Coordinates of N, CA and C in Angstrom, one line a residue:
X1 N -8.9 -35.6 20.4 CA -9.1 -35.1 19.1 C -7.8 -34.5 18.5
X2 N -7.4 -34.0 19.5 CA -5.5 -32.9 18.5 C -4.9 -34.1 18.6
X3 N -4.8 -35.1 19.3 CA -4.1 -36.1 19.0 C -4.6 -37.4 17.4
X4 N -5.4 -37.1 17.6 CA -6.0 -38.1 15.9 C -5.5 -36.8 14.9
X5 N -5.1 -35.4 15.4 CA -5.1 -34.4 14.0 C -3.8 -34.6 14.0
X6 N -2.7 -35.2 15.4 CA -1.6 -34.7 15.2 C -1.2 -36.2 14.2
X7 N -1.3 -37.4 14.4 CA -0.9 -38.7 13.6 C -1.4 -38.5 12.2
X8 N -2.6 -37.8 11.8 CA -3.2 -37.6 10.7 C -2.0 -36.7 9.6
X9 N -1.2 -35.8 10.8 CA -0.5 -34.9 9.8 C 0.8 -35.6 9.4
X10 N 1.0 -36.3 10.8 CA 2.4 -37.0 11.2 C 2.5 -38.0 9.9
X11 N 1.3 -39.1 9.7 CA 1.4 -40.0 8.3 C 1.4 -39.4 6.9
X12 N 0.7 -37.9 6.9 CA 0.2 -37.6 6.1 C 2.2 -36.9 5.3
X13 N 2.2 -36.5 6.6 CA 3.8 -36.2 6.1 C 4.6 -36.9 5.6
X14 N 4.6 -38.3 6.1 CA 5.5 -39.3 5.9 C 5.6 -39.6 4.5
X15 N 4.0 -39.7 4.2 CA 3.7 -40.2 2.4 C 4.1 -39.3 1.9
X16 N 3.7 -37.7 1.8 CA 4.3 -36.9 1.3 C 5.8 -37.1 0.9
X17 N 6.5 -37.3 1.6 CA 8.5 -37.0 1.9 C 8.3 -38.3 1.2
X18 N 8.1 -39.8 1.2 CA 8.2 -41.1 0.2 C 7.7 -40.9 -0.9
X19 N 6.3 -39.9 -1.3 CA 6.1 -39.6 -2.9 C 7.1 -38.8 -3.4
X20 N 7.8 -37.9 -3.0 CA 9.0 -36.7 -3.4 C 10.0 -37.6 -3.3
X21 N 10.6 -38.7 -2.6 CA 11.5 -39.2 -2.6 C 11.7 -40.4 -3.9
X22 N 10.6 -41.2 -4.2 CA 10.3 -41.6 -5.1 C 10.1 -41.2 -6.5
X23 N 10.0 -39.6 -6.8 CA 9.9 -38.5 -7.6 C 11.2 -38.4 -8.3
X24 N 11.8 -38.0 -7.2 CA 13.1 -37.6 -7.7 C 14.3 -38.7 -8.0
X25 N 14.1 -39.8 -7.1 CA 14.6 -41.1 -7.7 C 14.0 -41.2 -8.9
X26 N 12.9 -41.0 -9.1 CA 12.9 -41.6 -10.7 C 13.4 -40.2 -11.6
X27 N 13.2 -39.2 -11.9 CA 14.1 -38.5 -12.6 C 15.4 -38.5 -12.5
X28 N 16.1 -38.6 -11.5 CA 17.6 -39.4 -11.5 C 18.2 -40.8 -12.3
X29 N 17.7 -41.3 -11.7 CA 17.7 -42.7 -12.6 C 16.8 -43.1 -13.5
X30 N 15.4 -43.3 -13.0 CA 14.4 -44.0 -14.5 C 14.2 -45.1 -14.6
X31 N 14.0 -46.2 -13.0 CA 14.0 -47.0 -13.3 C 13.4 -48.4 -12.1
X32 N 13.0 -47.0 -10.9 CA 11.7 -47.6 -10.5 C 10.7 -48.4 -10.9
X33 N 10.2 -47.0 -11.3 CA 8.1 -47.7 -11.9 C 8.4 -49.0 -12.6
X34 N 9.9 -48.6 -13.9 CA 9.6 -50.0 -14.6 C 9.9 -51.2 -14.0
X35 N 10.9 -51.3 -12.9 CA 11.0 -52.8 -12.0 C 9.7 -52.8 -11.6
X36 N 9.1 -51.8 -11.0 CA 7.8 -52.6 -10.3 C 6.8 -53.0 -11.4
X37 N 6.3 -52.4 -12.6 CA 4.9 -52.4 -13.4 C 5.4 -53.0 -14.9
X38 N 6.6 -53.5 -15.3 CA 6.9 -53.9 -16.3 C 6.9 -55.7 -16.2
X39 N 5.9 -56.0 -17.2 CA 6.0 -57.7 -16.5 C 7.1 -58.4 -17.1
X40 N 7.6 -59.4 -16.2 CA 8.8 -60.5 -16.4 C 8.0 -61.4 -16.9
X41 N 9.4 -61.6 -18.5 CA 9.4 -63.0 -19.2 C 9.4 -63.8 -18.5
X42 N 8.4 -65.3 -18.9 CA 8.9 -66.3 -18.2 C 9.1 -67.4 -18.7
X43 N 10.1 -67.9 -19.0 CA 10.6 -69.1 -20.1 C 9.6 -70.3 -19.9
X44 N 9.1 -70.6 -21.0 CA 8.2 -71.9 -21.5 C 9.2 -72.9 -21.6
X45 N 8.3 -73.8 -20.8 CA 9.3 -75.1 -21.1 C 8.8 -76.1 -21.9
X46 N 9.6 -76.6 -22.9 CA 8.7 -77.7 -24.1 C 9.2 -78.8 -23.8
X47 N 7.9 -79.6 -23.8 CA 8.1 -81.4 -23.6 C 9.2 -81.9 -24.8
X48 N 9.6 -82.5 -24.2 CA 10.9 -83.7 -25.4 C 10.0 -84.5 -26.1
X49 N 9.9 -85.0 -27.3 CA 9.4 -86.2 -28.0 C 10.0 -87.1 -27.9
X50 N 10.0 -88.5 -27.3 CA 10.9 -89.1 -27.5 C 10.0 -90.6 -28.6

């Protein structure tokens, strides 16, 4: 059992330190979120008439 509490805290840490790390990268720069959740144009291609 203190071993399932100790990996529980161990992961639980991990995410913590990657949401703060991710935090502060984005007030630094500003430019995370939008690479990931901003959607990419994607060029239409039109048939030729010939």
């Amino acid at each position: 059992m203190q071993l399932a509490i100790t990996a529980m805290a161990v992961i639980a840490g991990m995410v913590f330190s990657l949401a703060i790390a991710l935090l502060v990268e984005e007030l630094i720069f500003g430019k995370v979120f939008r690479a990931f959740f901003v959607r990419q144009a994607v060029p239409v291609k039109s048939e030729h008439k010939r």
